[in-house]
């Protein structure tokens, strides 16, 4: 009998060309995709050329996304982006998007069907773990790994032990994927899953939309995890079949697969939560933080910049005005999300409410541009990190929450629950 | 390799935004990055650090983004080694890939004390306290990477099969 494996182990074994792998094994594996952005790819491209690189191993398996400082914020960032553009043209890369088509990488790649279930992916960006929502083994690395991958099509992996997260119970309507993953990070701690894979399961996940799942896998890294995989089901298939550019491979964990431990979360009766500065693990119910006055609200990023997120925010903001003291920035994560939001009239709702609409970009999420905080200012953001200085001055603060909470807070001028600004029969984050 | 150097102390969860803030990520020039190293954790650090010095930190050093600019900035500032109780996964990987020496170990030290470390055996001595510590051994594969001179050299030498 072969060793029962988790679905992540199966993907690693398949890509390494071996029958089975166990935690602790170091394997050299073939990649289905490698990815870089305008911050990390220039270093990788430099390493590629310095080591005699002439052609990438496969022009359809290298993706470059200049999203962080797009549209270029200054001369230096324009030059970094130009390195990507020149390289993409020279190498005739299939997966390269420039301004007008570019969006935040981890929203763009799943949406475009470039990543599919069963893939083994590395990306020179820590949130590459996002594609775990599509049942891919996908992890963040540095630029040198990307450079080597562009040359060889391979990367080395230490097979991680897996922690299984089980979300059970009935998820209240106001509780989103963001709240669930924050809850888990709060319990695990920011290094609780370091060197480990997460497998995210349970009845509350079975009923979660793909958008909500992408949000959850996105933040696996915030607990230190290498990847955050969600087993494929009908929701996965429906999402993938509508867009996949390649043939997906659906793996499931074997009965008897080995888990380092299992963490169970009962979400029945759970309240929306917020992560207080300066760690994503400082998680408390929003109701305990209602006295926090804010200066800015940011709704966007690879965590929560998808159409469902904008719908959730628009439901709260419809017919209302944001507090005059809160700069509210809406950032659709991709051009497609932007167009869809326009079609559905969401942008009109946002503008009538007094929001600012940004083009798709990482922008303020990493303190790049388009909404930087001054000393002493506070922002509620749907992003994924609230480290010191993440959105601007080291004396500023970031509070992480769901789009509905961010929108409600923008109206109130302080951290607020969605139910404070509307009747209780609204449904947020539930698939239509 | 034997490293002997003066200690700079940092706490737990030092993240890559503190090591090299995103406002400087519009460049990948090591010298420019080194000028801002650790700026959001300790703004005076880049002026104070001397070649051969050692950073000693707590748990989860280098958490956050995958930016290789973080270990590059530390290396370009002349830091000989980072010793931390634990490292975040991507930082750990990047440090080996670019050739920044790191050791996983909880050591007691204060700013300015001198550590002596043997990277081959993992033995670390705090010369002021006259105390010895044993760092976690480095996996065989990663020793091969270091011996090859980093990941790119490993690839160039055709060892990535
Ligand atoms: S949106 Fe934020 S977290 Fe996501 S890739 Fe961009 S900078 Fe990174």
Coordinates of C-alpha atoms and ligand atoms in Angstrom, one line a residue:
Chain A
X1 CA 0.0 0.0 0.0
X2 CA 1.4 3.4 -0.9
X3 CA 1.6 6.0 1.8
X4 CA -1.7 7.9 2.0
X5 CA -1.0 11.5 1.0
X6 CA -2.5 15.0 1.4
X7 CA -3.5 16.7 -1.9
X8 CA -0.5 19.0 -1.5
X9 CA 1.8 16.1 -1.2
X10 CA 0.3 14.5 -4.3
X11 CA 1.0 17.6 -6.3
X12 CA 4.6 17.7 -5.2
X13 CA 5.1 14.0 -5.9
X14 CA 3.6 14.3 -9.3
X15 CA 5.7 17.3 -10.2
X16 CA 8.9 15.6 -8.8
X17 CA 8.2 12.5 -10.7
X18 CA 8.1 10.2 -7.7
X19 CA 5.5 7.9 -6.3
X20 CA 5.2 9.5 -2.9
X21 CA 6.7 12.2 -0.7
X22 CA 6.8 12.7 3.1
X23 CA 7.2 15.8 5.2
X24 CA 10.9 16.7 5.4
X25 CA 11.8 15.3 2.0
X26 CA 13.6 17.7 -0.3
X27 CA 12.5 17.3 -3.9
X28 CA 13.4 19.0 -7.1
X29 CA 10.1 19.5 -9.0
X30 CA 8.9 20.7 -12.4
X31 CA 6.9 23.9 -12.3
X32 CA 3.6 24.5 -14.1
X33 CA 4.1 28.3 -13.7
X34 CA 6.5 30.8 -12.2
X35 CA 5.6 34.4 -11.6
X36 CA 7.2 37.7 -10.8
X37 CA 6.1 41.3 -10.4
X38 CA 7.6 44.8 -10.9
X39 CA 9.4 44.6 -7.5
X40 CA 10.8 41.1 -7.6
X41 CA 11.2 40.3 -11.3
X42 CA 14.0 42.8 -12.1
X43 CA 16.3 41.0 -9.7
X44 CA 15.3 37.7 -11.2
X45 CA 15.9 38.9 -14.8
X46 CA 19.3 40.2 -13.8
X47 CA 20.2 36.8 -12.3
X48 CA 18.8 35.1 -15.4
X49 CA 21.1 37.0 -17.7
X50 CA 24.1 36.9 -15.4
X51 CA 23.9 33.2 -15.5
X52 CA 24.0 32.9 -19.2
X53 CA 20.2 32.8 -19.7
X54 CA 19.1 33.4 -23.2
X55 CA 15.6 31.8 -23.4
X56 CA 13.2 31.1 -20.6
X57 CA 12.4 27.4 -20.2
X58 CA 8.9 27.8 -21.6
X59 CA 7.4 31.1 -22.8
X60 CA 3.9 30.0 -21.6
X61 CA 5.0 29.1 -18.1
X62 CA 6.5 32.4 -17.0
X63 CA 4.1 35.1 -15.9
X64 CA 5.1 38.7 -15.3
X65 CA 2.7 41.2 -13.7
X66 CA 3.8 44.8 -13.2
X67 CA 1.2 45.6 -10.6
X68 CA 2.8 47.1 -7.5
X69 CA 3.6 50.6 -8.7
X70 CA 1.2 50.7 -11.7
X71 CA 0.6 53.2 -13.2
X72 CA 4.3 53.9 -12.5
X73 CA 4.6 56.3 -9.6
X74 CA 8.0 57.8 -10.4
X75 CA 11.1 57.4 -12.6
X76 CA 12.6 54.6 -10.7
X77 CA 9.5 52.5 -10.7
X78 CA 9.0 53.2 -14.4
X79 CA 12.4 51.8 -15.0
X80 CA 11.8 48.7 -13.0
X81 CA 8.6 48.1 -15.0
X82 CA 10.5 48.7 -18.2
X83 CA 12.8 45.8 -17.4
X84 CA 9.8 43.5 -17.2
X85 CA 8.3 44.9 -20.4
X86 CA 11.5 44.6 -22.4
X87 CA 12.0 41.0 -21.1
X88 CA 8.4 40.0 -21.8
X89 CA 8.8 41.3 -25.4
X90 CA 12.1 39.7 -26.0
X91 CA 11.1 36.4 -24.6
X92 CA 7.6 36.6 -26.2
X93 CA 6.0 35.7 -22.9
X94 CA 2.4 34.6 -23.2
X95 CA 1.4 35.8 -19.8
X96 CA 2.4 39.5 -19.6
X97 CA -0.1 42.3 -19.0
X98 CA 0.6 46.0 -19.3
X99 CA -1.2 49.1 -18.2
X100 CA -4.8 48.9 -19.3
X101 CA -4.8 45.2 -18.9
X102 CA -2.8 44.7 -15.8
X103 CA -4.4 44.0 -12.4
X104 CA -3.2 42.8 -9.0
X105 CA -1.4 39.5 -9.8
X106 CA -3.2 37.2 -7.5
X107 CA -6.6 38.4 -8.6
X108 CA -5.6 38.5 -12.3
X109 CA -4.1 35.0 -12.7
X110 CA -7.0 33.0 -11.4
X111 CA -9.5 35.2 -13.2
X112 CA -7.7 34.8 -16.5
X113 CA -7.5 31.0 -16.0
X114 CA -3.7 31.0 -16.0
X115 CA -3.5 29.0 -12.8
X116 CA -5.5 25.7 -12.5
X117 CA -6.1 23.0 -10.0
X118 CA -3.2 20.5 -9.5
X119 CA -0.6 23.0 -10.6
X120 CA 2.8 23.4 -8.9
X121 CA 3.5 27.2 -8.9
X122 CA 6.2 29.4 -7.4
X123 CA 5.9 33.2 -7.4
X124 CA 8.3 35.8 -6.3
X125 CA 5.6 37.3 -4.2
X126 CA 4.6 36.0 -0.8
X127 CA 0.9 36.0 -1.6
X128 CA 1.4 33.4 -4.3
X129 CA -0.2 31.1 -1.8
X130 CA -3.6 32.5 -3.0
X131 CA -3.9 29.9 -5.7
X132 CA -4.3 27.2 -3.1
X133 CA -8.0 28.2 -3.3
X134 CA -7.9 26.5 -6.7
X135 CA -6.4 23.4 -5.2
X136 CA -2.9 24.2 -6.6
X137 CA 0.3 23.9 -4.6
X138 CA 1.5 27.4 -4.8
X139 CA 4.0 29.2 -2.8
X140 CA 6.0 32.5 -2.5
X141 CA 9.8 32.5 -3.1
X142 CA 12.4 35.2 -3.7
X143 CA 13.8 36.6 -6.9
X144 CA 16.8 34.2 -7.1
X145 CA 14.4 31.2 -7.0
X146 CA 12.4 32.9 -9.8
X147 CA 15.6 33.5 -11.8
X148 CA 16.6 29.8 -11.5
X149 CA 13.1 28.7 -12.4
X150 CA 12.9 30.8 -15.5
X151 CA 16.2 29.1 -16.6
X152 CA 15.4 25.5 -15.6
X153 CA 11.6 25.2 -15.1
X154 CA 12.3 23.7 -11.7
X155 CA 12.5 24.6 -8.1
X156 CA 13.5 22.8 -4.9
X157 CA 11.0 22.2 -2.2
X158 CA 11.1 20.8 1.3
X159 CA 7.9 18.9 1.7
X160 CA 6.0 20.6 4.5
X161 CA 4.0 19.0 7.3
X162 CA 0.3 19.9 6.9
X163 CA -2.0 21.5 9.5
X164 CA -5.6 20.9 8.7
X165 CA -8.1 23.7 9.5
X166 CA -11.7 22.6 9.8
X167 CA -14.4 25.3 9.8
X168 CA -17.6 23.9 11.0
X169 CA -21.0 25.3 11.8
X170 CA -23.2 27.9 10.1
X171 CA -21.5 31.0 8.9
X172 CA -23.6 34.2 9.7
X173 CA -24.3 36.3 6.7
X174 CA -22.0 39.2 7.7
X175 CA -19.1 36.8 8.3
X176 CA -16.9 36.5 5.2
X177 CA -13.9 34.5 4.1
X178 CA -11.8 37.3 5.4
X179 CA -13.3 36.9 8.9
X180 CA -12.7 33.2 8.9
X181 CA -9.0 33.4 7.9
X182 CA -8.4 36.2 10.4
X183 CA -9.9 34.0 13.1
X184 CA -7.5 31.3 12.1
X185 CA -4.5 33.6 12.1
X186 CA -5.5 34.9 15.5
X187 CA -5.4 31.4 16.9
X188 CA -2.3 30.1 15.0
X189 CA -0.2 33.3 15.4
X190 CA 1.9 34.9 12.7
X191 CA 4.5 32.1 12.8
X192 CA 2.2 29.3 13.9
X193 CA 2.3 27.6 10.5
X194 CA 5.8 28.5 9.5
X195 CA 7.4 25.9 7.2
X196 CA 4.0 24.2 7.1
X197 CA 1.1 23.8 4.6
X198 CA -2.5 24.5 5.6
X199 CA -5.3 22.5 4.3
X200 CA -8.5 24.5 4.7
X201 CA -11.7 22.4 4.9
X202 CA -15.0 22.0 6.6
X203 CA -18.7 22.5 6.0
X204 CA -18.4 26.3 6.3
X205 CA -15.8 26.3 3.5
X206 CA -18.0 24.0 1.3
X207 CA -20.6 26.9 1.2
X208 CA -18.0 29.6 0.6
X209 CA -17.7 31.3 -2.9
X210 CA -14.5 31.1 -4.9
X211 CA -13.9 34.8 -4.1
X212 CA -14.1 34.0 -0.3
X213 CA -11.8 31.1 -0.7
X214 CA -9.2 33.1 -2.6
X215 CA -9.3 35.6 0.3
X216 CA -8.6 32.8 2.7
X217 CA -5.8 31.1 0.8
X218 CA -4.3 34.5 0.2
X219 CA -3.7 35.1 3.9
X220 CA -2.2 31.6 4.7
X221 CA 1.2 33.4 4.6
X222 CA 0.1 35.6 7.4
X223 CA 0.3 32.6 9.7
X224 CA 3.7 31.8 8.1
X225 CA 2.3 29.0 6.0
X226 CA 3.9 27.8 2.7
X227 CA 0.6 27.4 1.1
X228 CA -3.1 27.2 2.0
X229 CA -4.8 24.5 -0.1
X230 CA -8.6 24.1 -0.3
X231 CA -9.8 20.7 -1.7
X232 CA -11.5 21.0 -5.0
X233 CA -15.3 20.7 -5.2
X234 CA -18.2 21.8 -7.5
X235 CA -17.5 25.5 -6.7
X236 CA -13.9 25.0 -7.8
X237 CA -15.0 23.1 -11.0
X238 CA -17.5 25.8 -12.0
X239 CA -15.0 28.6 -11.5
X240 CA -12.2 26.7 -13.4
X241 CA -14.3 25.4 -16.2
X242 CA -15.4 28.9 -17.1
X243 CA -11.9 30.1 -17.7
X244 CA -9.1 27.5 -17.5
X245 CA -6.4 27.9 -20.2
X246 CA -5.0 24.4 -19.5
X247 CA -6.4 21.1 -18.3
X248 CA -6.9 21.0 -14.6
X249 CA -5.9 18.0 -12.4
X250 CA -8.1 17.4 -9.5
X251 CA -6.5 15.8 -6.5
X252 CA -8.1 15.0 -3.1
X253 CA -6.4 14.0 0.1
X254 CA -6.4 10.3 0.9
X255 CA -8.2 9.0 3.9
X256 CA -5.5 8.4 6.5
X257 CA -3.3 11.2 5.1
X258 CA -0.9 12.5 7.8
X259 CA -1.6 15.9 9.5
X260 CA 0.6 17.4 12.0
X261 CA -2.5 18.6 13.8
X262 CA -6.1 19.6 13.2
X263 CA -7.6 22.9 14.3
X264 CA -11.3 23.1 14.5
X265 CA -13.2 26.5 14.3
X266 CA -16.9 26.7 15.0
X267 CA -18.2 29.7 13.1
X268 CA -21.8 29.5 14.3
X269 CA -22.7 32.8 15.8
X270 CA -19.3 34.3 14.9
X271 CA -19.1 38.1 14.6
X272 CA -17.1 40.0 12.0
X273 CA -13.5 40.5 13.2
X274 CA -10.7 43.0 12.7
X275 CA -6.9 42.7 13.1
X276 CA -5.5 45.5 15.2
X277 CA -2.1 47.0 14.5
X278 CA 0.6 45.9 14.1
X279 CA 0.2 42.1 13.4
X280 CA -2.5 40.3 11.4
X281 CA -2.8 38.0 14.4
X282 CA -4.1 40.7 16.7
X283 CA -7.7 39.7 16.0
X284 CA -10.7 40.9 18.0
X285 CA -14.4 41.1 17.2
X286 CA -15.3 44.4 15.6
X287 CA -17.7 45.1 18.4
X288 CA -14.8 45.3 20.8
X289 CA -13.0 48.0 18.7
X290 CA -15.8 50.4 17.9
X291 CA -14.1 53.3 19.5
X292 CA -11.3 53.3 16.9
X293 CA -11.7 56.5 14.8
X294 CA -10.4 56.2 11.2
X295 CA -9.0 58.6 8.6
X296 CA -9.0 56.3 5.6
X297 CA -10.7 53.2 4.3
X298 CA -9.1 51.1 1.5
X299 CA -11.2 48.5 -0.3
X300 CA -9.1 46.4 -2.7
X301 CA -5.9 44.3 -3.0
X302 CA -5.3 40.7 -3.8
X303 CA -7.1 39.8 -0.6
X304 CA -10.4 41.6 -1.2
X305 CA -10.5 43.4 -4.6
X306 CA -12.7 41.0 -6.5
X307 CA -16.2 41.6 -7.7
X308 CA -17.9 40.0 -4.8
X309 CA -15.9 42.3 -2.5
X310 CA -17.0 45.4 -4.3
X311 CA -20.6 44.2 -4.3
X312 CA -20.5 43.7 -0.5
X313 CA -19.1 47.2 -0.1
X314 CA -21.7 48.7 -2.5
X315 CA -24.5 47.1 -0.6
X316 CA -23.5 49.0 2.5
X317 CA -22.7 52.2 0.7
X318 CA -25.7 52.4 -1.5
X319 CA -27.6 55.6 -0.8
X320 CA -25.2 56.7 1.9
X321 CA -22.3 59.1 2.3
X322 CA -19.0 58.2 3.8
X323 CA -17.9 60.3 6.7
X324 CA -16.3 63.6 5.6
X325 CA -13.2 62.7 7.7
X326 CA -12.7 59.3 5.9
X327 CA -10.9 59.1 2.6
X328 CA -12.5 56.0 1.1
X329 CA -10.5 54.4 -1.7
X330 CA -12.0 51.7 -3.9
X331 CA -9.5 49.7 -5.9
X332 CA -10.9 47.1 -8.3
X333 CA -8.2 44.4 -8.4
X334 CA -8.3 43.9 -12.2
X335 CA -9.7 45.7 -15.3
X336 CA -12.4 42.9 -15.6
X337 CA -13.5 43.6 -12.0
X338 CA -13.6 47.3 -12.8
X339 CA -15.8 46.8 -15.9
X340 CA -18.1 44.4 -14.2
X341 CA -18.5 46.9 -11.3
X342 CA -19.3 49.6 -13.9
X343 CA -21.9 47.4 -15.6
X344 CA -23.6 46.6 -12.3
X345 CA -23.6 50.3 -11.3
X346 CA -21.4 49.8 -8.3
X347 CA -19.0 52.6 -9.3
X348 CA -21.9 55.0 -9.4
X349 CA -22.9 53.9 -5.9
X350 CA -19.3 54.5 -4.7
X351 CA -18.9 57.9 -6.3
X352 CA -22.3 59.0 -5.0
X353 CA -21.1 58.0 -1.6
X354 CA -18.0 60.1 -1.9
X355 CA -15.4 57.4 -2.5
X356 CA -12.3 57.8 -4.6
X357 CA -11.9 55.1 -7.4
X358 CA -8.3 54.0 -8.2
X359 CA -7.2 52.1 -11.2
X360 CA -6.2 48.4 -10.5
X361 CA -2.9 48.5 -8.6
X362 CA -1.4 47.3 -5.4
X363 CA -1.1 51.0 -4.5
X364 CA -1.5 51.7 -0.8
X365 CA -1.6 48.1 0.2
X366 CA 2.2 48.1 0.6
X367 CA 2.5 51.8 1.1
X368 CA 3.5 52.3 -2.5
X369 CA 1.3 55.1 -3.7
X370 CA -2.4 56.1 -4.2
X371 CA -3.3 56.6 -0.6
X372 CA -0.3 56.8 1.8
X373 CA -1.0 57.6 5.5
X374 CA 0.5 60.5 7.4
X375 CA 1.9 60.2 11.0
X376 CA -0.9 59.4 13.5
X377 CA -3.4 58.4 10.8
X378 CA -5.5 55.3 10.9
X379 CA -6.9 53.2 8.1
X380 CA -9.3 50.3 7.9
X381 CA -8.2 48.2 5.0
X382 CA -9.3 45.0 3.3
X383 CA -5.7 44.2 2.6
X384 CA -3.6 41.5 4.4
X385 CA -0.8 43.1 6.4
X386 CA -0.8 45.8 9.1
X387 CA 2.8 45.9 10.0
X388 CA 4.4 49.1 11.2
X389 CA 4.6 51.6 8.3
X390 CA 2.9 49.2 5.9
X391 CA 0.6 51.9 4.4
X392 CA 2.8 54.9 5.0
X393 CA 4.4 56.7 8.0
X394 CA 5.7 54.4 10.8
X395 CA 3.4 56.3 13.1
X396 CA 0.3 55.3 11.2
X397 CA -2.0 52.3 11.8
X398 CA -3.8 49.8 9.7
X399 CA -6.8 47.7 10.8
X400 CA -7.6 44.7 8.6
X401 CA -11.2 43.8 8.0
X402 CA -13.7 42.6 5.4
X403 CA -15.1 44.9 2.7
X404 CA -18.5 45.1 4.5
X405 CA -16.8 46.2 7.7
X406 CA -14.5 48.7 5.9
X407 CA -17.6 50.2 4.1
X408 CA -19.6 50.5 7.3
X409 CA -16.6 52.0 9.1
X410 CA -16.2 54.6 6.3
X411 CA -19.7 55.7 6.8
X412 CA -19.4 55.9 10.6
X413 CA -15.9 57.4 10.7
X414 CA -14.9 54.7 13.2
X415 CA -14.7 50.9 13.1
X416 CA -18.3 49.7 12.7
X417 CA -20.3 46.5 12.0
X418 CA -22.3 46.2 8.8
X419 CA -25.5 45.9 10.8
X420 CA -25.0 49.4 12.3
X421 CA -25.7 51.0 8.9
X422 CA -28.5 48.9 7.5
X423 CA -31.3 46.6 8.3
X424 CA -30.5 43.1 9.5
X425 CA -32.0 41.3 6.4
X426 CA -29.0 42.2 4.2
X427 CA -26.9 39.4 2.9
X428 CA -23.2 40.0 2.5
X429 CA -20.6 37.6 1.0
X430 CA -23.2 35.0 0.1
X431 CA -23.2 33.7 -3.4
X432 CA -26.2 34.9 -5.5
Chain B
X1 CA 33.8 29.7 8.5
X2 CA 34.4 31.6 11.7
X3 CA 32.6 34.9 12.3
X4 CA 33.3 37.3 15.1
X5 CA 31.4 40.5 15.4
X6 CA 29.5 43.0 17.5
X7 CA 25.9 42.4 18.2
X8 CA 22.8 44.5 17.3
X9 CA 19.7 43.3 19.1
X10 CA 16.2 43.2 17.5
X11 CA 13.0 41.6 18.8
X12 CA 10.4 39.1 17.6
X13 CA 8.5 39.2 14.2
X14 CA 10.9 41.7 12.5
X15 CA 9.1 41.9 9.2
X16 CA 10.4 42.7 5.7
X17 CA 8.6 46.1 5.7
X18 CA 10.8 47.1 8.6
X19 CA 13.9 45.6 7.1
X20 CA 13.5 47.5 3.9
X21 CA 10.3 49.6 3.6
X22 CA 8.4 49.4 0.3
X23 CA 9.0 53.1 -0.4
X24 CA 12.6 52.0 -1.3
X25 CA 11.5 49.1 -3.5
X26 CA 11.6 51.1 -6.6
X27 CA 15.3 50.1 -6.9
X28 CA 17.2 46.9 -6.6
X29 CA 20.6 48.5 -6.2
X30 CA 22.2 46.8 -3.1
X31 CA 24.1 50.0 -2.0
X32 CA 20.9 52.1 -2.0
X33 CA 19.0 49.4 -0.2
X34 CA 21.8 49.1 2.4
X35 CA 21.4 52.8 3.1
X36 CA 17.9 52.2 4.4
X37 CA 18.4 48.8 6.0
X38 CA 16.2 48.2 9.1
X39 CA 15.0 51.8 8.8
X40 CA 11.5 51.2 10.1
X41 CA 12.7 49.1 13.1
X42 CA 15.6 51.4 14.0
X43 CA 16.2 54.5 11.9
X44 CA 19.7 54.9 13.3
X45 CA 20.8 51.4 12.4
X46 CA 22.2 52.0 8.9
X47 CA 24.5 54.7 10.3
X48 CA 25.6 52.6 13.2
X49 CA 26.2 49.2 11.6
X50 CA 29.8 48.3 10.7
X51 CA 31.0 45.6 8.3
X52 CA 31.3 42.3 10.2
X53 CA 28.6 43.1 12.7
X54 CA 25.9 40.5 13.7
X55 CA 22.2 40.9 14.0
X56 CA 20.6 38.9 16.9
X57 CA 16.8 38.6 16.8
X58 CA 13.9 36.7 18.3
X59 CA 11.3 34.6 16.6
X60 CA 10.0 34.8 13.0
X61 CA 12.7 37.1 11.7
X62 CA 12.0 38.3 8.1
X63 CA 8.2 37.6 8.1
X64 CA 6.0 39.2 5.5
X65 CA 6.8 39.7 1.9
X66 CA 9.1 37.7 -0.3
X67 CA 11.3 40.7 -1.2
X68 CA 14.8 39.5 -1.6
X69 CA 15.7 43.1 -1.1
X70 CA 15.5 42.4 2.6
X71 CA 18.4 39.9 2.9
X72 CA 20.3 41.8 0.1
X73 CA 20.1 45.1 2.1
X74 CA 21.4 43.3 5.2
X75 CA 24.2 41.7 3.3
X76 CA 25.1 44.9 1.5
X77 CA 25.3 46.7 4.8
X78 CA 28.1 44.4 5.7
X79 CA 26.2 42.3 8.3
X80 CA 28.2 39.0 8.6
X81 CA 25.4 36.9 10.0
X82 CA 21.8 37.1 11.3
X83 CA 21.1 34.8 14.3
X84 CA 17.5 34.4 15.2
X85 CA 15.4 32.1 17.3
X86 CA 13.5 31.3 14.1
X87 CA 13.2 32.7 10.6
X88 CA 10.1 33.1 8.4
X89 CA 10.2 30.5 5.6
X90 CA 10.7 32.7 2.6
X91 CA 13.4 34.8 4.3
X92 CA 15.2 31.6 5.3
X93 CA 15.2 30.4 1.7
X94 CA 16.2 33.7 0.2
X95 CA 19.1 34.1 2.6
X96 CA 20.6 30.8 1.4
X97 CA 19.9 31.5 -2.2
X98 CA 21.7 34.9 -2.1
X99 CA 24.5 33.8 0.3
X100 CA 23.6 35.7 3.5
X101 CA 24.8 33.6 6.4
X102 CA 22.0 32.9 9.0
X103 CA 21.8 30.7 12.0
X104 CA 18.8 29.5 13.8
X105 CA 19.4 29.7 17.6
X106 CA 18.2 31.5 20.7
X107 CA 21.2 33.3 22.1
X108 CA 21.4 35.7 25.0
X109 CA 23.2 38.9 24.1
X110 CA 23.1 42.6 24.6
X111 CA 23.9 45.4 22.1
X112 CA 27.6 45.7 21.6
X113 CA 28.6 42.3 23.0
X114 CA 30.8 40.1 20.8
X115 CA 29.7 36.7 19.4
X116 CA 32.0 34.2 17.9
X117 CA 30.4 31.6 15.7
X118 CA 31.5 28.6 13.7
X119 CA 29.1 28.1 10.8
X120 CA 30.3 24.6 10.2
X121 CA 29.6 23.2 13.6
X122 CA 26.8 25.7 14.6
X123 CA 28.7 26.6 17.8
X124 CA 28.0 30.1 19.0
X125 CA 29.9 31.7 21.9
X126 CA 29.0 35.0 23.6
X127 CA 32.5 36.2 24.6
X128 CA 31.2 38.7 27.1
X129 CA 29.0 36.2 28.9
X130 CA 31.3 33.2 28.2
X131 CA 28.3 31.2 27.3
X132 CA 27.9 28.7 24.4
X133 CA 24.9 27.9 22.3
X134 CA 24.2 25.3 19.6
X135 CA 22.5 26.4 16.4
X136 CA 20.1 24.1 14.5
X137 CA 22.0 22.1 11.9
X138 CA 21.6 23.2 8.3
X139 CA 20.0 20.5 6.1
X140 CA 22.4 18.7 3.8
X141 CA 20.8 20.0 0.6
X142 CA 21.2 23.6 1.7
X143 CA 24.8 22.9 2.6
X144 CA 25.3 21.8 -1.0
X145 CA 23.7 25.1 -2.1
X146 CA 26.1 27.1 0.1
X147 CA 29.1 25.0 -1.1
X148 CA 28.1 25.7 -4.7
X149 CA 28.0 29.4 -4.0
X150 CA 24.2 30.0 -3.9
X151 CA 21.3 28.8 -6.0
X152 CA 22.4 30.4 -9.3
X153 CA 25.8 28.9 -9.1
X154 CA 24.2 25.6 -8.3
X155 CA 22.1 25.9 -11.5
X156 CA 25.1 27.1 -13.5
X157 CA 27.2 24.1 -12.4
X158 CA 24.4 21.9 -13.7
X159 CA 23.6 20.5 -10.3
X160 CA 19.9 21.2 -10.7
X161 CA 18.8 18.0 -12.3
Ligands
LIG1 S1 -2.2 43.8 -3.3 FE1 -0.8 44.0 -1.6 S2 -0.5 42.0 -0.8 FE2 -1.4 41.8 -2.8 S3 0.3 41.6 -4.3 FE3 -0.2 43.7 -4.1 S4 1.1 44.6 -2.5 FE4 1.1 42.3 -2.3

